[in-house]
Amino acid sequence: MSFVVRMSRLSVQSTTNLPCMFCGCVDDCAEKFGEKKNYPEHDLTLHYYCLLLSSGIWQRGEEDEGIYGFLVCDIKKEINRARKLRCCICKNRGASIGCVFPRCKRSYHYPCGVGRECIFQFTDSFRSYCWEHRPVQKIVSSQTDSCSPCTICLESVVQVPSYHILCSPCCKTSWFHRNCLQYQALSAGLFFFRCTVCNNKEIFQEEMLRMGIHIPERDASWELEENAFQELLVRYQHCDASKCVCPSGREYSSPDSKWEIIRCQCCGSSGTHRDCSSLQDFSQSWECPECKSIECTPGKRSRPPSLGPPDRRECLNFGMEHSSPKCPRLSTPKRKMVIRHIRSLERPVSDILHELRLQINTHLTCIMLIQKDSLWKSSIDCFQNSKFSPSGILQVKFTGRKLRMVCKQPNGSIAEYFGLLLNEIRHSSLLEGNEHKNISLNSDALQNNLYYEAGRMVALALVHGGPAPGFFSQTLFRCLIHDPQHVQPVIEDVADPNVATAILTIQSCQRIAQLKSAIVQYFDYLQKTGSLHLVQSVSDKYMLIKGMLSHHVIQRVQEPLESFKQGLKTMGVLEKIQAYPSAFWNVLCLGPETLTAKALTELFTITFATGLDLKQQNDCLSFWTDYLEDAEEGTARISLKDILNFATGLDSIPPACLEPQPSIKFNQFHPKAQPTAYKNINRMEVPAYSSYLAFTLSMEKAISSILMNT
């Protein structure tokens, strides 16, 4: 069980600037290091966890004796012992904690061990394990790289056990972030900490203690707070009528009388006197004006007007006609009901993608060997490799060789690579359409799981700093955020000229005889696709066209569409698209914004080599800003896209922003020096020219030579 801790009677002083005598850190974060206290009578300042986990000390006193039951003489002996040991991580002395694995000689400070992902067990003898010998969870998962929400914070979790990601041992279906579990354990305490899904306590706590989660032996924090739930007992007692006629005021309420305050039956957060709202019947309920004004037709979901499916005829681009008297509408709304609308949260897409980037494991690097002349095939080989990790740091090496070679250093920009890869996807047989694409039906690609890989590529391009795709059709985007069966395509989604001709032929029918003739002409296709219906008037053609569109654009490609969506779930991207559709609309469907000189000025950081005086620095800065403005106005031979491509390999600023941030460094002038780009680190180096003409000519020469080679 966890250590029983009581407050010591020793005097405690402020410890803001005093370092812990074990680890030497001045940090006072109780959640990370335990409470830090200063005991001036013993000249000691200690983190609770540093004391508790030190390897050479035991709790020999009673719980209220010494410091947390540790005798002061024992603590000082342990401090002296630790001073002789050097931390294997920071190389400083005072490493009081050692790995308990046999023959492992590693010693470290507690904060250093936490940073190096060591495991500290707050139970039994308070053992510690280094990063190499720490306990791990062995989970057999049928779906590799699948994602599910952390059941505490609800953010996406890749279902691969690691130091930062833990799986529940009891129900096997819940996954957690380590930090989420630790904060919940500190809040819930020993008596309330349990699995958030199956509510198991014993098995769950035993496993979490083994994996280094500290569970304090105390009541839950919400139980310790005085009058924590008192506001729940307060009932609303105020008359909100525009004119209150009660002589005793708006706060007065007399039960079972005309001055009784009754609350809104919908929200309960507004009230009125019965007489102030002319409620004569004592059994009569009341609704506040706000709730009365919020109405919608039953059976219809409220959708954002910009993203919800448009009217059936409007999306087919047909003229509005009156319904036939022979075919009345099947159902009509009988009454209206009150429903409260909740506006969806809006966040900048850059913030959302930055949040997803936090899943990237900075200790894992994956270098991809890519052949530019067969970029699609070599990318598929990399993505389907069992050692490929989407949550690692991705680096790319472009090569012209067909044989695998030893890759020592990456030579390409990962943002440039994803830009090329998205262009390959856009023009591949997986999609169809002109400018805006829908999923096509390719049996070979479906069999080889290429739709799933394409979805993964789009997801990773967004997270790892690739450009905005911008080629999704409105229909495809709606299929991502809604059930595809409820999405109505438009004629522009049809890429097959034969199907488009059939739809346009039926659409052009103005008389019932023409419509029946068209049905006979395309009878086999209508019957095969399930779009054939009995027609009694010309307006019934819309029903035929709706069925043809739905079958060709959605039902026919349902399996590849689902596979593509599964790929988009990588690193939780699809979940974010569904949660924030307005933020991702521009990224997936409209593409990047137009570049401006101001945007590039703010994007690039400017540095100067040592030796450049203030005048040279001002000249370089002036040349750069003037050159960007000339490129924007079209007076320069080079465009803003060319400049950005020269430095980063991209034609636009990606939605996740570029990492590292693009920079331009001005060096000392040398006659043979030319502007040089290092795309893998998003940096340009330019000589400090003495005139604007020399600057522009050298930039145009360097950028033009790169563009000609590509």
XYZ file of C-alpha atoms in Angstrom:
710
model
C 0.000 0.000 0.000
C 1.054 3.612 -0.365
C 2.943 5.427 2.345
C 0.830 6.971 5.099
C 1.793 10.640 5.283
C 0.899 13.130 7.964
C 2.014 16.718 8.397
C 5.100 17.059 10.563
C 4.921 19.332 13.583
C 8.260 20.841 12.602
C 8.229 24.466 11.509
C 8.164 25.032 7.758
C 9.359 28.142 5.909
C 9.021 29.406 2.371
C 11.124 27.393 -0.086
C 10.844 29.522 -3.200
C 14.568 29.941 -3.845
C 16.049 27.126 -1.753
C 17.224 24.029 -3.631
C 16.350 20.506 -2.579
C 19.364 18.981 -0.811
C 18.942 15.736 -2.754
C 18.393 16.830 -6.363
C 19.572 20.456 -6.186
C 16.450 21.758 -7.986
C 14.581 24.840 -6.793
C 11.341 23.838 -8.569
C 8.337 23.703 -6.267
C 5.835 21.711 -8.327
C 4.031 19.385 -5.936
C 2.469 17.369 -8.768
C 5.867 16.518 -10.298
C 8.302 16.365 -7.361
C 6.087 16.216 -4.304
C 5.761 19.024 -1.804
C 8.983 20.937 -1.119
C 9.525 22.084 2.475
C 12.242 23.849 4.410
C 13.103 22.798 7.969
C 15.377 25.587 9.304
C 15.974 23.944 12.669
C 17.667 21.071 10.828
C 18.999 23.136 7.898
C 17.123 20.883 5.428
C 15.123 21.622 2.276
C 13.588 18.542 0.671
C 11.247 17.386 -2.069
C 8.878 14.770 -0.699
C 9.480 12.366 -3.618
C 13.275 12.786 -3.459
C 13.189 11.777 0.205
C 10.703 8.961 -0.270
C 12.538 7.284 -3.182
C 16.152 7.604 -2.005
C 17.702 4.161 -2.053
C 19.670 4.240 1.217
C 17.072 5.404 3.716
C 14.195 3.725 5.560
C 11.316 5.068 7.622
C 12.482 4.039 11.080
C 10.393 6.490 13.101
C 6.689 6.791 13.748
C 4.496 8.610 11.279
C 4.623 11.889 13.224
C 8.275 11.525 14.168
C 11.075 13.333 12.315
C 10.156 14.262 8.754
C 7.397 12.063 7.326
C 8.585 9.298 9.676
C 12.222 9.545 8.537
C 14.682 10.354 11.321
C 16.687 13.537 10.750
C 19.986 11.753 11.396
C 19.110 9.161 8.722
C 18.245 11.898 6.241
C 21.577 13.652 6.727
C 23.451 10.350 6.350
C 21.615 9.737 3.074
C 22.486 13.225 1.831
C 26.149 12.581 2.593
C 25.968 9.226 0.796
C 24.365 10.802 -2.264
C 27.066 13.475 -2.482
C 29.538 10.739 -3.364
C 27.405 9.496 -6.292
C 27.302 11.152 -9.689
C 24.051 11.261 -11.705
C 24.393 9.254 -14.909
C 22.108 11.740 -16.686
C 23.182 15.265 -15.685
C 26.676 14.182 -14.422
C 26.237 16.205 -11.198
C 26.626 14.779 -7.689
C 23.788 13.986 -5.294
C 22.260 11.018 -7.143
C 20.410 9.356 -4.252
C 18.248 6.993 -6.338
C 19.557 3.822 -7.973
C 18.078 1.278 -10.358
C 17.155 -1.912 -8.463
C 17.733 -4.167 -11.469
C 20.537 -6.669 -10.680
C 23.983 -5.552 -11.917
C 22.661 -2.156 -13.040
C 24.863 0.578 -11.542
C 22.914 3.625 -12.713
C 22.178 6.330 -10.146
C 20.269 9.551 -10.794
C 18.332 12.431 -9.280
C 14.559 12.094 -9.172
C 13.885 15.010 -11.636
C 16.542 13.642 -14.009
C 14.978 10.183 -13.843
C 11.543 11.581 -14.625
C 12.937 13.394 -17.648
C 14.698 10.210 -18.816
C 11.455 8.219 -18.406
C 12.492 6.078 -15.449
C 9.830 4.289 -13.404
C 9.405 5.003 -9.674
C 7.078 2.686 -7.754
C 5.312 4.365 -4.829
C 4.556 1.118 -3.025
C 6.275 -1.632 -1.003
C 9.992 -0.728 -0.809
C 9.657 2.183 -3.289
C 11.768 0.651 -6.029
C 13.178 2.579 -8.963
C 13.974 1.310 -12.486
C 16.107 3.060 -15.093
C 14.904 3.629 -18.663
C 16.478 0.385 -19.843
C 15.110 -1.935 -17.142
C 11.759 -0.309 -16.385
C 8.618 -2.502 -16.372
C 6.510 -2.435 -19.535
C 2.985 -3.425 -20.416
C 2.644 -6.324 -22.820
C -0.571 -5.749 -24.727
C -1.548 -7.905 -27.682
C -3.377 -5.584 -30.081
C -5.080 -6.743 -33.262
C -4.957 -3.251 -34.730
C -1.561 -1.659 -34.979
C -1.317 2.117 -34.872
C -5.047 2.401 -34.148
C -6.225 5.373 -32.119
C -8.755 5.785 -29.367
C -9.536 8.633 -26.997
C -7.857 8.858 -23.616
C -10.795 8.174 -21.297
C -9.762 11.020 -19.008
C -8.920 13.965 -21.306
C -10.687 12.518 -24.413
C -7.745 13.452 -26.640
C -6.492 10.893 -29.136
C -4.132 8.114 -27.977
C -2.208 5.745 -30.236
C -2.835 2.248 -28.887
C 0.811 1.347 -28.432
C 1.991 0.941 -24.808
C 4.879 3.228 -23.936
C 6.122 5.315 -21.047
C 3.610 8.079 -21.808
C 0.681 5.808 -22.801
C -0.786 3.158 -20.485
C -3.528 0.581 -20.975
C -6.064 -0.489 -18.388
C -5.290 -4.031 -17.101
C -8.896 -4.839 -16.264
C -11.145 -3.996 -19.209
C -8.346 -3.932 -21.856
C -10.233 -1.280 -23.820
C -9.277 1.956 -22.096
C -6.074 3.861 -22.816
C -4.617 6.777 -20.893
C -1.923 9.413 -20.994
C 0.447 8.969 -18.050
C 0.036 12.600 -17.040
C -3.755 12.274 -17.083
C -3.588 9.216 -14.827
C -1.199 10.904 -12.418
C -3.332 14.013 -12.058
C -6.444 11.901 -11.575
C -4.699 9.774 -8.935
C -3.590 12.881 -7.022
C -7.128 14.232 -7.161
C -9.071 11.029 -6.466
C -6.757 9.531 -3.837
C -6.522 5.891 -2.847
C -10.231 5.503 -2.072
C -11.643 6.822 -5.356
C -8.940 6.088 -7.951
C -10.227 3.384 -10.308
C -10.678 2.482 -13.986
C -12.794 5.086 -15.719
C -14.482 2.476 -17.933
C -15.158 -0.682 -15.896
C -14.809 0.919 -12.426
C -12.377 -1.765 -11.251
C -10.267 -0.682 -8.291
C -7.983 -3.479 -7.053
C -6.497 -4.741 -10.333
C -6.342 -1.240 -11.767
C -4.502 0.288 -8.792
C -2.041 -2.611 -8.589
C -1.045 -2.167 -12.234
C -0.819 1.609 -12.030
C 1.429 1.400 -8.958
C 3.639 -1.057 -10.849
C 3.887 1.412 -13.742
C 4.908 4.299 -11.486
C 1.666 6.163 -10.776
C 1.672 7.748 -7.323
C -1.648 7.147 -5.523
C -1.709 9.143 -2.259
C -3.456 7.482 0.677
C -6.033 10.166 1.341
C -9.615 11.063 0.537
C -10.522 12.665 -2.786
C -9.785 16.364 -3.134
C -13.439 17.174 -3.745
C -14.372 15.500 -0.454
C -11.833 17.579 1.469
C -13.087 20.931 0.187
C -15.540 22.557 2.587
C -18.996 23.230 1.119
C -17.766 22.115 -2.309
C -21.275 21.351 -3.614
C -23.263 23.914 -1.682
C -24.291 25.808 -4.816
C -26.158 22.726 -6.072
C -28.652 23.147 -3.243
C -29.577 26.696 -4.250
C -32.820 27.100 -6.206
C -33.392 30.057 -8.500
C -35.595 32.605 -6.701
C -35.965 35.750 -8.810
C -38.710 37.200 -10.994
C -37.365 37.963 -14.469
C -40.577 39.402 -15.916
C -40.047 42.621 -17.852
C -42.399 44.326 -15.370
C -42.676 42.821 -11.908
C -45.918 43.851 -10.161
C -45.193 42.151 -6.848
C -45.320 44.796 -4.080
C -42.647 42.941 -2.083
C -40.101 42.931 -4.879
C -38.587 40.458 -7.357
C -37.011 38.228 -4.670
C -40.271 37.628 -2.782
C -42.002 34.256 -3.192
C -45.096 32.955 -1.413
C -45.938 29.279 -2.181
C -49.374 28.412 -3.577
C -50.250 32.026 -4.261
C -50.144 34.456 -7.122
C -46.776 35.678 -5.800
C -45.162 32.245 -6.018
C -42.006 32.247 -8.179
C -42.037 29.408 -10.704
C -39.042 28.450 -12.811
C -38.759 27.821 -16.543
C -39.644 24.201 -17.267
C -36.822 23.950 -19.873
C -33.747 25.617 -18.387
C -34.686 26.234 -14.739
C -32.460 29.320 -14.740
C -35.220 31.934 -15.148
C -38.279 32.642 -13.026
C -41.432 34.715 -12.745
C -44.252 35.405 -10.325
C -47.481 33.754 -11.467
C -49.313 37.078 -11.548
C -46.453 38.842 -13.371
C -46.879 36.418 -16.315
C -50.681 36.094 -16.019
C -50.602 32.412 -15.003
C -54.029 31.871 -13.450
C -53.960 28.057 -13.377
C -51.732 26.716 -10.598
C -50.958 23.599 -12.678
C -49.830 25.705 -15.649
C -46.114 25.528 -16.534
C -44.006 28.403 -17.854
C -41.198 28.843 -20.361
C -38.813 31.790 -20.396
C -38.619 33.943 -23.586
C -35.167 32.621 -24.434
C -36.305 28.993 -24.503
C -39.456 29.876 -26.430
C -37.396 31.515 -29.173
C -35.296 28.397 -29.775
C -37.397 26.111 -31.959
C -36.795 23.616 -34.713
C -38.799 21.104 -36.680
C -38.799 17.651 -34.991
C -36.905 14.914 -36.749
C -34.331 17.257 -38.315
C -30.861 17.802 -36.969
C -29.516 21.297 -36.681
C -26.463 21.695 -38.913
C -24.096 24.579 -39.454
C -25.440 26.325 -42.541
C -21.999 26.289 -44.158
C -21.460 22.553 -43.719
C -24.894 20.931 -43.629
C -26.212 19.233 -46.768
C -28.121 21.740 -48.891
C -31.633 21.317 -50.158
C -32.026 18.325 -52.439
C -32.999 20.253 -55.547
C -30.614 23.063 -54.823
C -27.640 20.671 -54.642
C -28.695 19.148 -57.950
C -28.781 22.636 -59.485
C -32.387 22.188 -60.619
C -35.137 24.750 -60.860
C -37.806 24.640 -58.158
C -41.062 23.066 -59.247
C -44.320 22.455 -57.387
C -44.888 18.933 -56.148
C -47.388 16.852 -58.038
C -50.946 16.723 -56.637
C -50.870 12.956 -57.337
C -47.810 12.483 -55.103
C -48.363 14.435 -51.898
C -45.554 14.666 -49.418
C -45.222 11.563 -47.283
C -44.921 13.441 -44.000
C -45.439 16.957 -42.753
C -44.346 18.466 -39.442
C -47.261 18.335 -37.017
C -45.912 20.529 -34.241
C -42.879 22.359 -33.100
C -40.787 21.470 -30.107
C -38.288 23.419 -28.078
C -34.665 22.445 -28.477
C -31.550 24.223 -27.258
C -28.838 24.751 -29.840
C -25.195 24.568 -28.770
C -22.680 26.301 -30.995
C -19.664 24.220 -31.894
C -16.318 25.513 -30.635
C -14.082 27.231 -33.138
C -10.304 26.979 -32.942
C -7.533 27.937 -35.348
C -6.381 24.903 -37.296
C -2.765 25.692 -36.406
C -3.582 25.274 -32.696
C -5.344 21.968 -33.341
C -2.448 20.582 -35.363
C 0.062 21.822 -32.783
C -1.883 19.848 -30.192
C -1.679 16.729 -32.356
C 2.077 17.263 -32.777
C 2.501 16.736 -29.034
C 2.082 13.000 -29.723
C 5.365 12.935 -31.671
C 7.994 10.914 -29.834
C 11.135 13.042 -29.953
C 13.257 10.015 -28.996
C 12.221 8.070 -32.102
C 13.490 9.040 -35.563
C 12.324 7.413 -38.787
C 14.368 8.146 -41.933
C 12.543 7.430 -45.194
C 14.498 6.570 -48.336
C 12.510 8.093 -51.223
C 13.148 7.894 -54.965
C 11.802 11.020 -56.624
C 11.240 9.294 -59.967
C 9.001 6.700 -58.268
C 7.863 8.689 -55.250
C 4.483 6.979 -54.850
C 5.858 3.432 -54.890
C 8.779 4.169 -52.578
C 6.426 6.002 -50.194
C 4.083 3.004 -50.079
C 7.072 0.770 -49.298
C 8.061 3.056 -46.418
C 4.549 3.386 -44.973
C 3.906 -0.360 -45.120
C 7.250 -1.195 -43.527
C 6.741 -2.789 -40.114
C 9.377 -0.483 -38.589
C 7.668 2.699 -39.781
C 6.279 4.749 -36.882
C 3.887 7.616 -37.707
C 4.397 9.159 -34.265
C 8.187 9.431 -34.580
C 10.239 12.264 -36.005
C 10.076 11.773 -39.778
C 13.084 12.619 -41.934
C 13.520 12.051 -45.665
C 16.460 11.245 -47.911
C 15.895 11.664 -51.639
C 17.903 9.322 -53.827
C 18.000 8.406 -57.497
C 19.145 4.858 -56.859
C 16.781 1.952 -57.133
C 18.704 -0.205 -54.664
C 18.561 0.414 -50.926
C 21.568 2.263 -49.645
C 22.865 3.215 -46.232
C 21.247 6.522 -45.259
C 23.596 8.576 -43.163
C 22.014 12.018 -43.284
C 18.608 13.249 -44.497
C 18.934 15.640 -47.430
C 15.352 16.745 -47.999
C 12.664 18.772 -46.305
C 9.877 16.668 -44.799
C 7.436 19.460 -45.694
C 8.629 19.364 -49.317
C 8.247 15.583 -49.344
C 4.653 15.719 -48.126
C 3.918 18.405 -50.716
C 5.134 16.070 -53.475
C 3.290 13.140 -51.917
C -0.033 14.989 -51.714
C 0.355 15.927 -55.363
C 0.845 12.221 -56.172
C -2.335 11.338 -54.266
C -4.254 14.108 -56.004
C -3.432 12.714 -59.464
C -3.589 9.026 -58.520
C -6.250 6.533 -59.544
C -7.541 6.526 -55.947
C -9.403 9.763 -56.605
C -11.543 11.066 -59.444
C -12.724 14.474 -60.516
C -11.170 17.584 -62.011
C -10.185 20.206 -59.461
C -11.965 18.811 -56.417
C -11.706 15.087 -55.879
C -13.910 12.254 -54.667
C -12.995 8.666 -53.858
C -12.867 6.443 -56.945
C -13.295 2.673 -57.198
C -10.034 0.819 -57.842
C -10.166 -2.893 -57.024
C -6.393 -3.384 -57.090
C -5.804 -0.419 -54.794
C -8.483 -1.680 -52.422
C -6.920 -5.131 -52.314
C -3.466 -3.657 -51.612
C -4.846 -1.405 -48.839
C -3.777 1.743 -50.697
C -6.830 3.769 -49.673
C -5.872 3.276 -46.032
C -2.292 4.304 -46.765
C -3.491 7.405 -48.643
C -5.566 8.396 -45.616
C -2.532 7.936 -43.386
C -0.425 10.037 -45.727
C -2.908 12.927 -45.617
C -3.124 12.688 -41.822
C 0.650 12.663 -41.356
C 1.093 15.472 -43.879
C -1.148 17.668 -41.736
C 0.539 16.755 -38.433
C 4.159 16.768 -39.632
C 4.016 20.146 -41.379
C 2.961 19.331 -44.935
C 0.953 21.776 -47.079
C -2.823 22.035 -47.141
C -4.269 19.369 -49.503
C -7.016 21.639 -50.870
C -8.372 19.071 -53.337
C -11.209 17.470 -51.343
C -14.654 17.974 -52.828
C -17.459 19.350 -50.728
C -19.152 15.955 -50.855
C -16.037 14.056 -49.742
C -15.536 16.455 -46.846
C -19.126 15.987 -45.703
C -18.675 12.222 -45.884
C -15.812 12.598 -43.403
C -17.808 14.525 -40.811
C -21.271 12.979 -41.355
C -22.675 9.553 -42.078
C -22.127 9.178 -45.862
C -25.650 7.825 -46.275
C -27.001 11.242 -45.249
C -24.856 13.201 -47.718
C -26.361 14.218 -51.056
C -23.830 14.564 -53.929
C -24.107 17.060 -56.779
C -23.732 16.573 -60.537
C -20.208 18.041 -60.447
C -19.104 15.033 -58.361
C -19.684 12.646 -61.283
C -16.447 11.976 -63.186
C -17.783 9.239 -65.470
C -18.969 10.962 -68.699
C -21.527 8.217 -69.447
C -23.195 8.551 -66.046
C -23.072 12.341 -66.287
C -24.747 12.179 -69.712
C -27.508 9.953 -68.349
C -28.168 12.335 -65.451
C -28.214 15.410 -67.687
C -30.552 13.675 -70.120
C -33.055 12.896 -67.370
C -32.649 16.393 -65.935
C -33.493 18.014 -69.267
C -36.844 16.228 -69.595
C -39.726 18.727 -69.588
C -42.627 16.364 -70.282
C -43.610 13.032 -68.831
C -43.262 11.344 -72.235
C -39.647 12.519 -72.520
C -38.929 11.275 -68.997
C -40.361 7.824 -69.700
C -38.355 7.628 -72.925
C -35.174 8.471 -71.000
C -35.993 5.784 -68.426
C -36.335 3.222 -71.195
C -32.993 4.349 -72.640
C -31.154 3.943 -69.315
C -33.351 1.191 -67.895
C -30.525 -1.318 -67.303
C -28.369 1.187 -65.451
C -31.263 2.448 -63.319
C -32.282 -1.079 -62.403
C -28.718 -2.189 -61.640
C -28.049 0.750 -59.321
C -31.413 0.554 -57.558
C -32.436 3.989 -58.819
C -35.484 2.867 -60.809
C -38.789 4.261 -59.502
C -42.309 4.639 -60.783
C -42.780 8.085 -62.297
C -46.122 9.848 -62.390
C -45.029 13.407 -63.118
C -42.026 15.275 -64.459
C -40.976 16.263 -60.924
C -40.293 12.591 -60.149
C -37.099 12.913 -62.181
C -35.438 14.385 -59.118
C -35.961 11.133 -57.251
C -34.266 9.234 -60.084
C -31.319 11.628 -60.217
C -30.880 11.562 -56.449
C -30.606 7.779 -56.509
C -28.143 7.808 -59.411
C -25.919 10.374 -57.730
C -25.995 8.651 -54.375
C -25.077 5.292 -55.887
C -22.299 6.509 -58.154
C -20.558 8.921 -55.765
C -21.102 7.244 -52.368
C -22.638 3.761 -52.299
C -20.418 2.424 -55.084
C -17.227 3.482 -53.231
C -18.382 2.817 -49.689
C -15.623 0.279 -48.917
C -12.701 2.394 -50.203
C -14.184 5.447 -48.475
C -14.254 3.662 -45.119
C -10.688 2.454 -45.651
C -9.598 6.029 -46.414
C -11.320 7.280 -43.252
C -9.581 4.606 -41.175
C -6.258 5.889 -42.468
C -7.239 9.458 -41.571
C -7.702 8.337 -37.959
C -3.908 8.116 -37.637
C -2.760 10.263 -34.706
C -6.385 11.335 -34.135
C -6.669 13.550 -37.235
C -10.149 12.408 -38.339
C -11.517 12.932 -34.833
C -10.264 16.529 -34.917
C -11.784 17.066 -38.376
C -15.146 15.879 -37.076
C -14.849 17.998 -33.930
C -13.755 21.184 -35.741
C -15.113 20.959 -39.325
C -15.059 24.721 -39.890
C -11.334 24.877 -39.126
C -10.440 22.056 -41.539
C -12.778 23.165 -44.361
C -10.296 25.631 -45.842
C -7.373 23.239 -45.395
C -8.920 20.214 -47.105
C -11.197 21.828 -49.678
C -9.918 25.309 -50.502
C -6.172 24.929 -50.121
C -3.660 27.500 -48.892
C -4.171 31.228 -48.733
C -2.496 33.551 -51.214
C 1.037 34.458 -50.238
C 1.782 38.083 -49.388
C 4.986 39.975 -48.740
C 3.796 40.686 -45.229
C 3.205 36.979 -44.536
C 6.721 36.025 -45.669
C 8.240 38.920 -43.742
C 6.606 37.619 -40.562
C 7.465 33.996 -41.401
C 11.230 34.365 -41.838
C 13.553 35.210 -38.974
C 16.626 37.212 -39.982
C 20.103 36.703 -38.549
C 23.444 38.278 -39.399
C 26.937 36.850 -39.384
C 29.438 38.348 -36.992
C 31.393 41.174 -38.536
C 28.517 42.911 -40.319
C 28.153 46.486 -39.120
C 24.846 48.217 -38.452
C 24.678 49.852 -41.910
C 25.201 46.512 -43.657
C 22.517 44.914 -41.517
C 20.030 47.689 -42.308
C 20.816 47.419 -46.031
C 20.293 43.637 -46.003
C 16.987 44.011 -44.187
C 15.846 46.713 -46.628
C 16.870 44.630 -49.667
C 14.919 41.632 -48.367
C 11.659 43.484 -47.662
C 11.841 45.421 -50.949
C 12.469 42.207 -52.869
C 9.400 40.568 -51.313
C 7.239 43.578 -52.183
C 8.524 43.580 -55.774
C 7.754 39.863 -56.059
C 4.222 40.462 -54.764
C 3.630 43.314 -57.224
C 4.996 41.253 -60.125
C 7.884 43.586 -60.982
C 10.455 40.931 -60.049
C 11.161 37.883 -62.225
C 10.645 35.637 -59.224
C 7.327 35.117 -57.419
C 6.715 34.765 -53.697
C 5.989 31.081 -54.252
C 9.395 30.653 -55.872
C 11.120 32.307 -52.911
C 9.316 30.126 -50.365
C 9.942 27.014 -52.468
C 13.632 27.855 -52.716
C 13.965 27.979 -48.921
C 11.549 25.259 -47.793
C 10.484 23.200 -50.797
C 6.867 24.365 -50.412
C 4.747 26.754 -52.494
C 2.574 27.765 -49.538
C 2.666 28.095 -45.769
C 1.436 24.805 -44.247
C -1.473 24.898 -41.782
C 0.699 23.442 -38.996
C 3.409 26.045 -39.697
C 6.967 25.161 -40.632
C 9.361 23.601 -38.160
C 12.006 24.744 -37.735
C 10.853 28.270 -38.479
C 12.246 29.511 -41.818
C 15.217 31.837 -41.506
C 17.548 33.866 -43.683
C 21.141 34.508 -42.661
C 23.231 37.268 -44.213
C 26.927 36.401 -44.381
C 30.043 38.396 -45.199
C 30.261 39.193 -48.890
C 32.510 37.015 -51.029
C 32.779 37.363 -54.829
C 32.145 33.654 -55.440
C 29.404 33.259 -52.839
C 25.796 32.784 -53.998
C 22.477 32.510 -52.157
C 22.157 28.959 -50.851
C 19.136 27.096 -49.480
C 19.080 24.312 -46.892
C 15.577 22.949 -47.273
C 15.906 20.290 -44.588
C 16.267 23.055 -41.982
C 14.260 25.782 -43.843
C 17.173 28.202 -44.053
C 18.681 30.506 -46.668
C 22.154 31.986 -46.524
C 22.737 35.107 -48.620
C 25.861 37.249 -48.987
C 25.567 40.823 -47.775
C 25.528 42.681 -51.107
C 26.245 46.390 -51.260
C 23.476 47.216 -53.776
C 19.865 46.161 -54.324
C 20.589 45.318 -57.970
C 23.322 42.854 -57.035
C 21.002 41.313 -54.423
C 18.109 40.810 -56.866
C 20.305 39.436 -59.662
C 21.946 36.874 -57.378
C 18.621 35.784 -55.873
C 17.009 35.393 -59.304
C 19.979 33.417 -60.600
C 20.023 31.042 -57.626
C 16.260 30.496 -57.537
C 15.973 30.095 -61.336
C 18.686 27.430 -61.378
C 16.829 25.438 -58.723
C 13.516 25.776 -60.576
C 15.096 24.579 -63.841
C 16.495 21.477 -62.138
C 13.102 20.602 -60.666
